[in-house]
PDB file of C-alpha atoms in Angstrom:
ATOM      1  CA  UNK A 835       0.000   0.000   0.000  1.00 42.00           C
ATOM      2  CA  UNK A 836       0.987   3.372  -0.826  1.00 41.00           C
ATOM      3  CA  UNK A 837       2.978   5.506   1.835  1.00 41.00           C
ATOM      4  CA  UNK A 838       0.918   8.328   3.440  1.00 42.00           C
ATOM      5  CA  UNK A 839       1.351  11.749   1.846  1.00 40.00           C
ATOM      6  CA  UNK A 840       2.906  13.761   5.026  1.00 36.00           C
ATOM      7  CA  UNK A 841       0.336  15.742   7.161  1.00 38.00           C
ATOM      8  CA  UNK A 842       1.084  19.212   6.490  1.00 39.00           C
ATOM      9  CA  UNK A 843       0.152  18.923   2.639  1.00 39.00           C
ATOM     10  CA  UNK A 844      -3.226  17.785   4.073  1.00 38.00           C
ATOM     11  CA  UNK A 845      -3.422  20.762   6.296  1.00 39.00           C
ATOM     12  CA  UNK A 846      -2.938  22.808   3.866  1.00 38.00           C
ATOM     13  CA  UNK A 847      -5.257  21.473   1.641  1.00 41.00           C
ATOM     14  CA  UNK A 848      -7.900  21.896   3.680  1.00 44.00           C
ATOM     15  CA  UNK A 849      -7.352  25.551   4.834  1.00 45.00           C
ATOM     16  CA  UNK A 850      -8.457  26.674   0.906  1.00 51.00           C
ATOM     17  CA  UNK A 851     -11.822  25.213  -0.490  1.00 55.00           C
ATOM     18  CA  UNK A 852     -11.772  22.215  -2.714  1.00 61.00           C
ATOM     19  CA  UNK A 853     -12.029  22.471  -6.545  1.00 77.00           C
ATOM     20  CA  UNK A 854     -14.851  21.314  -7.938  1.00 80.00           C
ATOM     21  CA  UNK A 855     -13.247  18.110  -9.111  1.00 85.00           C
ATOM     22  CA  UNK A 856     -11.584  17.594  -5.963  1.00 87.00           C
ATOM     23  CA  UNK A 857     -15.059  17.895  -4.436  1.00 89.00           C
ATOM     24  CA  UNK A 858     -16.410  15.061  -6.668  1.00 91.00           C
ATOM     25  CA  UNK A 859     -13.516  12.950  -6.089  1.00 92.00           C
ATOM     26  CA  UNK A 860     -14.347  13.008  -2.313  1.00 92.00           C
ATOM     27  CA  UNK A 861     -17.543  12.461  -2.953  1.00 90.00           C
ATOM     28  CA  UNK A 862     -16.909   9.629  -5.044  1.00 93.00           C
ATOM     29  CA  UNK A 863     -14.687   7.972  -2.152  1.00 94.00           C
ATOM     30  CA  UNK A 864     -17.126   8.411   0.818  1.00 92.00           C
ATOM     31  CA  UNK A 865     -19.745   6.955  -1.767  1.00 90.00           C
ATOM     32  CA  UNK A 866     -17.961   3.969  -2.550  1.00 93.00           C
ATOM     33  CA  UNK A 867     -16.425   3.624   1.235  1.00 90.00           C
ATOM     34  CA  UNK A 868     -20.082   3.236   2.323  1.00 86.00           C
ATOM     35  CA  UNK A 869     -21.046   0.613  -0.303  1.00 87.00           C
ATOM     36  CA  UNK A 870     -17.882  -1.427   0.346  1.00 88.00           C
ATOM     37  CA  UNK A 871     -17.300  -0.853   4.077  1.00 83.00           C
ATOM     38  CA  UNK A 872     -21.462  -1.913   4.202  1.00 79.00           C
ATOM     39  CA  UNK A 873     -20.505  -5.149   2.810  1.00 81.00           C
ATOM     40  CA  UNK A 874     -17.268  -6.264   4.124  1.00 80.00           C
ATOM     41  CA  UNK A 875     -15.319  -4.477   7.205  1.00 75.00           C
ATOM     42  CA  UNK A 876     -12.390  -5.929   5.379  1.00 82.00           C
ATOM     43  CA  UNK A 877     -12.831  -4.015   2.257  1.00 87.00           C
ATOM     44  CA  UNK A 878      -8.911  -2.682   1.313  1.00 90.00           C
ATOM     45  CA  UNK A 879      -8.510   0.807   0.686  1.00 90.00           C
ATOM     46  CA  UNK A 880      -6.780  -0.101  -2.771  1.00 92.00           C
ATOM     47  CA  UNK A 881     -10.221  -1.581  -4.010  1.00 93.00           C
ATOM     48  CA  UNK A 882     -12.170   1.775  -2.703  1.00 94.00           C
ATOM     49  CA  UNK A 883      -9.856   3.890  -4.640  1.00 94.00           C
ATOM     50  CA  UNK A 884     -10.066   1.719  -7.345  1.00 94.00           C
ATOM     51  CA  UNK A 885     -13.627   1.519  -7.734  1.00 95.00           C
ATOM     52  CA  UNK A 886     -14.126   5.535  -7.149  1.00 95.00           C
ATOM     53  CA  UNK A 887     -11.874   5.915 -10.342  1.00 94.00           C
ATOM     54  CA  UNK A 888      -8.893   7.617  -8.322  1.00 94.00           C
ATOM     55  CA  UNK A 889      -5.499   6.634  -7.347  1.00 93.00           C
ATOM     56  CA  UNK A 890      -3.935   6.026  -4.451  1.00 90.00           C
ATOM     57  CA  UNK A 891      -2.221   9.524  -4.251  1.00 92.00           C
ATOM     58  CA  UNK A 892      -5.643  11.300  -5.011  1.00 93.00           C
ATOM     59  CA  UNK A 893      -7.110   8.741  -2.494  1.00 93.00           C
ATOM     60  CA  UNK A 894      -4.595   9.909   0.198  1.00 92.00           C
ATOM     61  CA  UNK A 895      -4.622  13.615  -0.446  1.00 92.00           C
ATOM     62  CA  UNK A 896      -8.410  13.521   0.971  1.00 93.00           C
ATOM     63  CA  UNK A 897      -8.045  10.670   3.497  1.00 93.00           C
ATOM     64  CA  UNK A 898      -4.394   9.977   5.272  1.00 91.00           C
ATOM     65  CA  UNK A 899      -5.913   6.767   6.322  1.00 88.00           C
ATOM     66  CA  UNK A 900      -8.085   3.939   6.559  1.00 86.00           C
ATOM     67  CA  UNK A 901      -9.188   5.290   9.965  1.00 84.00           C
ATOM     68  CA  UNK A 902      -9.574   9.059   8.638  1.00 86.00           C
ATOM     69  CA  UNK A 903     -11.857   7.031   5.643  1.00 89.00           C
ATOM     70  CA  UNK A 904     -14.185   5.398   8.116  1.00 84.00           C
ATOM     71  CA  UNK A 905     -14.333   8.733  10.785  1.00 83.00           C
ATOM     72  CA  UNK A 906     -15.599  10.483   7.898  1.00 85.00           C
ATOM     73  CA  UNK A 907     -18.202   7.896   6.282  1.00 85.00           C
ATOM     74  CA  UNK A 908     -19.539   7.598   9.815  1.00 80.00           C
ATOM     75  CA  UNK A 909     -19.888  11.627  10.012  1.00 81.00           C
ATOM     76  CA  UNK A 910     -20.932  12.276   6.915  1.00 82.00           C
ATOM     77  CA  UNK A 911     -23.805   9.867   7.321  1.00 80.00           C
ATOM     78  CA  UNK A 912     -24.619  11.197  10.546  1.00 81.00           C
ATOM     79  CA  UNK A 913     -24.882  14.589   9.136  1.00 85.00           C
ATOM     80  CA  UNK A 914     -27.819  12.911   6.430  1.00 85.00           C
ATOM     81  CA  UNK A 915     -29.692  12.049   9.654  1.00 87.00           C
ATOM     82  CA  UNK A 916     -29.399  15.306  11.450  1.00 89.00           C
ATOM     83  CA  UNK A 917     -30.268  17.102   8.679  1.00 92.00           C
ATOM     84  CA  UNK A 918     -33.465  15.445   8.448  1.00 94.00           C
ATOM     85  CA  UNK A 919     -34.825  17.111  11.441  1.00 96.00           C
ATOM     86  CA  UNK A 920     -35.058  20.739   9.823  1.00 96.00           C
ATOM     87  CA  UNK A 921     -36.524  18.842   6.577  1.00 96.00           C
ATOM     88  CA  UNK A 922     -39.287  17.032   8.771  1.00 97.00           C
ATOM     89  CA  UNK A 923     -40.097  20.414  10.411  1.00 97.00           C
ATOM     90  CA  UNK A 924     -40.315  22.025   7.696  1.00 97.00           C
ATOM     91  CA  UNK A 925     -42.998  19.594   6.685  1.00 97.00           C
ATOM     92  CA  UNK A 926     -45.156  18.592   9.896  1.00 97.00           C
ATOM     93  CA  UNK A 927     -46.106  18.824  13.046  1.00 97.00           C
ATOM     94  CA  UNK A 928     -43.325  19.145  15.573  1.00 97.00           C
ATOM     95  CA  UNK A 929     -44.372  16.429  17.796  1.00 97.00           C
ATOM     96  CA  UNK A 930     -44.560  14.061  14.084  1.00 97.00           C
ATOM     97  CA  UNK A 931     -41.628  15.447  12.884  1.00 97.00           C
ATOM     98  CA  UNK A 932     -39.513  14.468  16.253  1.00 98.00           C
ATOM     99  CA  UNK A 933     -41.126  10.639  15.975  1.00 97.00           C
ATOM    100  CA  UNK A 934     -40.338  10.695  12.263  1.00 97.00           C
ATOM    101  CA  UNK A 935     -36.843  11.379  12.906  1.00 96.00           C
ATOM    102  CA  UNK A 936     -36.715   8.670  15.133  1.00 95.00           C
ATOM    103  CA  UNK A 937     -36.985   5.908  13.032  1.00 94.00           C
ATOM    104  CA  UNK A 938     -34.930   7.421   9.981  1.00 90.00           C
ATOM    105  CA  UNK A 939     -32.352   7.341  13.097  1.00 88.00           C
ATOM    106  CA  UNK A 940     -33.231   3.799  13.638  1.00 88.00           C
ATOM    107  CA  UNK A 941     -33.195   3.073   9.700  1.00 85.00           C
ATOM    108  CA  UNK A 942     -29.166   4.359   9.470  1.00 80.00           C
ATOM    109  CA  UNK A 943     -28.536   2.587  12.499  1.00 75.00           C
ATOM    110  CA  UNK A 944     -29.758  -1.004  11.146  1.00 76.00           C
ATOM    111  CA  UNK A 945     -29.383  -0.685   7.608  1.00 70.00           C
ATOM    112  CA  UNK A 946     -25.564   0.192   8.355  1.00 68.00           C
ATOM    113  CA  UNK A 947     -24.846  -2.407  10.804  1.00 62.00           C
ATOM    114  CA  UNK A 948     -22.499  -3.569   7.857  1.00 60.00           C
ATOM    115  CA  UNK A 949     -19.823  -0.746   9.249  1.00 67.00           C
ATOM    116  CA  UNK A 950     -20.109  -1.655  12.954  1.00 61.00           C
ATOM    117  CA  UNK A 951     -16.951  -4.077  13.169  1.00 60.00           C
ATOM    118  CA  UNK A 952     -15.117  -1.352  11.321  1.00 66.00           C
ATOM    119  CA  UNK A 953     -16.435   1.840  13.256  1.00 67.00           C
ATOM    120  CA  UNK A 954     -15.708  -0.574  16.574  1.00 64.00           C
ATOM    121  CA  UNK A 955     -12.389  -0.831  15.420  1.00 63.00           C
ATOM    122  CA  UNK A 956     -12.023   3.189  14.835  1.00 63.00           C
ATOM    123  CA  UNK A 957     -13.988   4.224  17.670  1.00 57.00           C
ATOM    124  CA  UNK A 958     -11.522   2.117  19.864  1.00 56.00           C
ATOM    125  CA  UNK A 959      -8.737   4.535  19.272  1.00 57.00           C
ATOM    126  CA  UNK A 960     -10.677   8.167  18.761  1.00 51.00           C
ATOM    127  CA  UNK A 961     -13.393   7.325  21.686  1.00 51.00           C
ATOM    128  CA  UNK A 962     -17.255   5.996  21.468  1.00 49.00           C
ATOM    129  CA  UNK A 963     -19.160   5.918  18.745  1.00 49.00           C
ATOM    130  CA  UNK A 964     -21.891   7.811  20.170  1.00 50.00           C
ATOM    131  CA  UNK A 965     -19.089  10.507  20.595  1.00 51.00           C
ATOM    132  CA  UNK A 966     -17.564  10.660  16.875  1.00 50.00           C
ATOM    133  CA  UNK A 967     -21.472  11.235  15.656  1.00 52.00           C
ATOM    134  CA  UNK A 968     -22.027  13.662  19.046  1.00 61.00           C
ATOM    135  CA  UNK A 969     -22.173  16.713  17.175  1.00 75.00           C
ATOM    136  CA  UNK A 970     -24.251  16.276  13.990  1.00 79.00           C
ATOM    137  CA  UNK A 971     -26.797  14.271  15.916  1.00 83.00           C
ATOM    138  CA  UNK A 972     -26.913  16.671  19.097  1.00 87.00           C
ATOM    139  CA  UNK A 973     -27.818  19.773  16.840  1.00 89.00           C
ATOM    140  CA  UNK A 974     -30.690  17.474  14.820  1.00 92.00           C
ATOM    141  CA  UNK A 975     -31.857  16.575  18.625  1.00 94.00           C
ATOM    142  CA  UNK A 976     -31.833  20.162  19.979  1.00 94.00           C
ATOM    143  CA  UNK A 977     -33.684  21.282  17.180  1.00 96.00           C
ATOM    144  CA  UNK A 978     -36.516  19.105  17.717  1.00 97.00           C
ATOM    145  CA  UNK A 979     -36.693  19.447  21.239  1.00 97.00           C
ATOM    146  CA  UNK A 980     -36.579  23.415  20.706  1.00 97.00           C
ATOM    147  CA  UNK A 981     -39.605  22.864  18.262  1.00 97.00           C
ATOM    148  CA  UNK A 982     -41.742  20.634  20.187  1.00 97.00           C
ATOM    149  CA  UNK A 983     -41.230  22.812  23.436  1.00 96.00           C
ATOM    150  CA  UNK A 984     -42.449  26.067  21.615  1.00 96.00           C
ATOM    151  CA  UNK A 985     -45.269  24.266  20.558  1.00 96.00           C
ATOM    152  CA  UNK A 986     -46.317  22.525  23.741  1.00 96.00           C
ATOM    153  CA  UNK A 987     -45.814  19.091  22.393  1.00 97.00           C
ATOM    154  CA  UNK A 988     -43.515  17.804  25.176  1.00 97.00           C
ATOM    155  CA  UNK A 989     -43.159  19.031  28.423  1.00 95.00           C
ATOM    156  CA  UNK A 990     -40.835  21.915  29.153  1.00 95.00           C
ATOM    157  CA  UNK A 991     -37.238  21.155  30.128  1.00 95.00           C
ATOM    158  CA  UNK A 992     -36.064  18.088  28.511  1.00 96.00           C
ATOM    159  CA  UNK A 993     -32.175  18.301  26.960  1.00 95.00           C
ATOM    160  CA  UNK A 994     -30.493  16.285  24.557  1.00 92.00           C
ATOM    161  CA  UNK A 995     -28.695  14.006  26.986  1.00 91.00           C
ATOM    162  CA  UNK A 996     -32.087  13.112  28.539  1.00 94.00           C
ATOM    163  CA  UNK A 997     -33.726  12.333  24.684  1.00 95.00           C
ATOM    164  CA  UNK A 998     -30.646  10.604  24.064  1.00 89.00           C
ATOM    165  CA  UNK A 999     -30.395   8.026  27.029  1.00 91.00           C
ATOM    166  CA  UNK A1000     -34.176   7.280  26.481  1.00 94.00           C
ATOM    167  CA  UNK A1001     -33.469   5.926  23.311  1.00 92.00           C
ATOM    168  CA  UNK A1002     -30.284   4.362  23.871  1.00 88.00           C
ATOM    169  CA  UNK A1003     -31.745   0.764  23.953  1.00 89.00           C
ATOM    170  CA  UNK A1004     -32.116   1.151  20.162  1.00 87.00           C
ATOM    171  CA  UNK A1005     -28.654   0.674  20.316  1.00 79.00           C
ATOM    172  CA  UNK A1006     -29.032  -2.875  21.548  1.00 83.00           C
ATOM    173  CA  UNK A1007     -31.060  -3.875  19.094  1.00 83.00           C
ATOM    174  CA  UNK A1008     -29.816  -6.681  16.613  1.00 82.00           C
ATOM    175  CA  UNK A1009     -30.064  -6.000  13.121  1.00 78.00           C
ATOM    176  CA  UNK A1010     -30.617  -8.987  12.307  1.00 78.00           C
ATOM    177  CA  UNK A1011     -34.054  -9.572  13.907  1.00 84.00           C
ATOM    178  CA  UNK A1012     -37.168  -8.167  13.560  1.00 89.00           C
ATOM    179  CA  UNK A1013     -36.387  -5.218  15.304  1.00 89.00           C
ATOM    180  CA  UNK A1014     -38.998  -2.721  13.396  1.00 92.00           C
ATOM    181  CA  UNK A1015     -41.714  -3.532  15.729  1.00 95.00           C
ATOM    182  CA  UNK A1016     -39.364  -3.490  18.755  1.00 94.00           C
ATOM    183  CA  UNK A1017     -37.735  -0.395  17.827  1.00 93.00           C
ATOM    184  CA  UNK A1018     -41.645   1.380  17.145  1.00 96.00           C
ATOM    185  CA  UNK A1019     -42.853   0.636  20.903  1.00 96.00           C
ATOM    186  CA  UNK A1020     -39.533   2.015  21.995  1.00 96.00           C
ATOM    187  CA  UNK A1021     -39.844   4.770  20.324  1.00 97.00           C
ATOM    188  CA  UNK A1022     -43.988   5.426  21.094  1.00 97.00           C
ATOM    189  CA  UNK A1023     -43.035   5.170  24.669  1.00 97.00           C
ATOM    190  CA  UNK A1024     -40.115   8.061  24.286  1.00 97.00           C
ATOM    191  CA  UNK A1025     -43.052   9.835  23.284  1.00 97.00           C
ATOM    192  CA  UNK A1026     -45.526   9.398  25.377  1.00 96.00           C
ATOM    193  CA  UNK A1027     -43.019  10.339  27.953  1.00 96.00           C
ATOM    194  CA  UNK A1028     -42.180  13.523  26.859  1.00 96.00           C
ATOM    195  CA  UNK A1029     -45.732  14.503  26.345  1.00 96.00           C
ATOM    196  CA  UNK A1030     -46.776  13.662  29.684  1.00 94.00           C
ATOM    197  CA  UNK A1031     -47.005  17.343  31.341  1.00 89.00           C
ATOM    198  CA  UNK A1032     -46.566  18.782  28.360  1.00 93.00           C
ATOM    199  CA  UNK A1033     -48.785  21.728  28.111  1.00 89.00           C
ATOM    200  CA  UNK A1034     -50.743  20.871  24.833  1.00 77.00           C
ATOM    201  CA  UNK A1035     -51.185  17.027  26.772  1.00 65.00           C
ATOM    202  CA  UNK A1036     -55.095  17.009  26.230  1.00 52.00           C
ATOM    203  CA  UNK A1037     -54.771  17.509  22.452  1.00 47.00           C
ATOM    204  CA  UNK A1038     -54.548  14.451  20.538  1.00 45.00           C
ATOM    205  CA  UNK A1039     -51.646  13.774  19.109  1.00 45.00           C
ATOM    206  CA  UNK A1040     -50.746  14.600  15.124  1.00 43.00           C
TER     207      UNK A1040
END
């Protein structure tokens, strides 16, 4: 395999915006790192590069690693999710737009179980999981929240962390089950806690 470029052409790199070719060359990597990584953990960097059309160099000029490769499919697929929340609010109800959102979270989370060993392996050296996908997902959440509280949907007070470790048993879920059903009465029960005191309570929900 091809020697790392050295860091500081990197750095610089990324302190002036991308040409538009470089742009769709990235693109083109974190597109076929998903497919590939989705399939097979395994998958070697030489065959990404290979099947995004670019050589190793290019490959390395945008990611100095195998590591930096997977980081950035995680977050960039992350930042699909979160931006979701602003698209679903855009669109409904608050209150519908926050259980929406829930199971397009749950959708990434199954339907790219296929990264997990890989992301295990990253997340081992760089920190949790939850952590590497912290921000994206946080702002998404916060959004919501802010939404639903405004409207009276859920009762008044509830932050991130608290929507977050109510629906951390999604987490345990195995992909390979049924876990659509499991994963709805999870998620129905998230809400009917936070609309319990909230101050539009006696309105049916949307």
């Amino acid at each position: 395999m091809a020697a790392c470029p050295e860091g500081g052409g990197v750095d610089e790199e990324k302190s002036t915006p991308q040409r538009p070719d470089a742009q769709r060359n990235r693109e083109r990597i974190l597109a076929v790192a998903l497919a590939e990584l989705t399939r097979s953990a395994d998958a070697p960097v030489s065959s990404i590069a290979k099947k995004a059309g670019v050589g190793q160099g290019t490959f390395y000029r945008n990611f100095p690693n195998r590591e930096a490769l997977v980081l950035e499919v995680y977050r960039y697929e992350m930042q699909q999710v979160a931006d979701s929340a602003a698209q679903l609010l855009a669109t409904r109800a608050p209150d519908r737009a926050l259980r929406e959102w829930m199971d397009r979270l749950a959708q990434y989370a199954m339907a790219k179980a296929g990264l997990a060993v890989a992301l295990r392996a990253t997340a081992s050296r760089y920190g949790s999981l939850a952590q590497l996908g912290h921000g994206p997902v946080t702002r998404g959440v916060t959004l919501l929240l802010h939404a639903n509280e405004e409207a009276g949907t859920i009762r008044p007070g509830v932050t991130t962390d608290d929507f977050q470790l109510a629906i951390a048993g999604l987490w345990q879920l195995d992909p390979q089950s049924d876990w659509q059903p499991r994963a709805a009465r999870l998620f129905d029960l998230v809400m009917d806690g936070l609309r319990a005191g909230a101050p539009g309570a006696g309105a049916a929900p949307a």
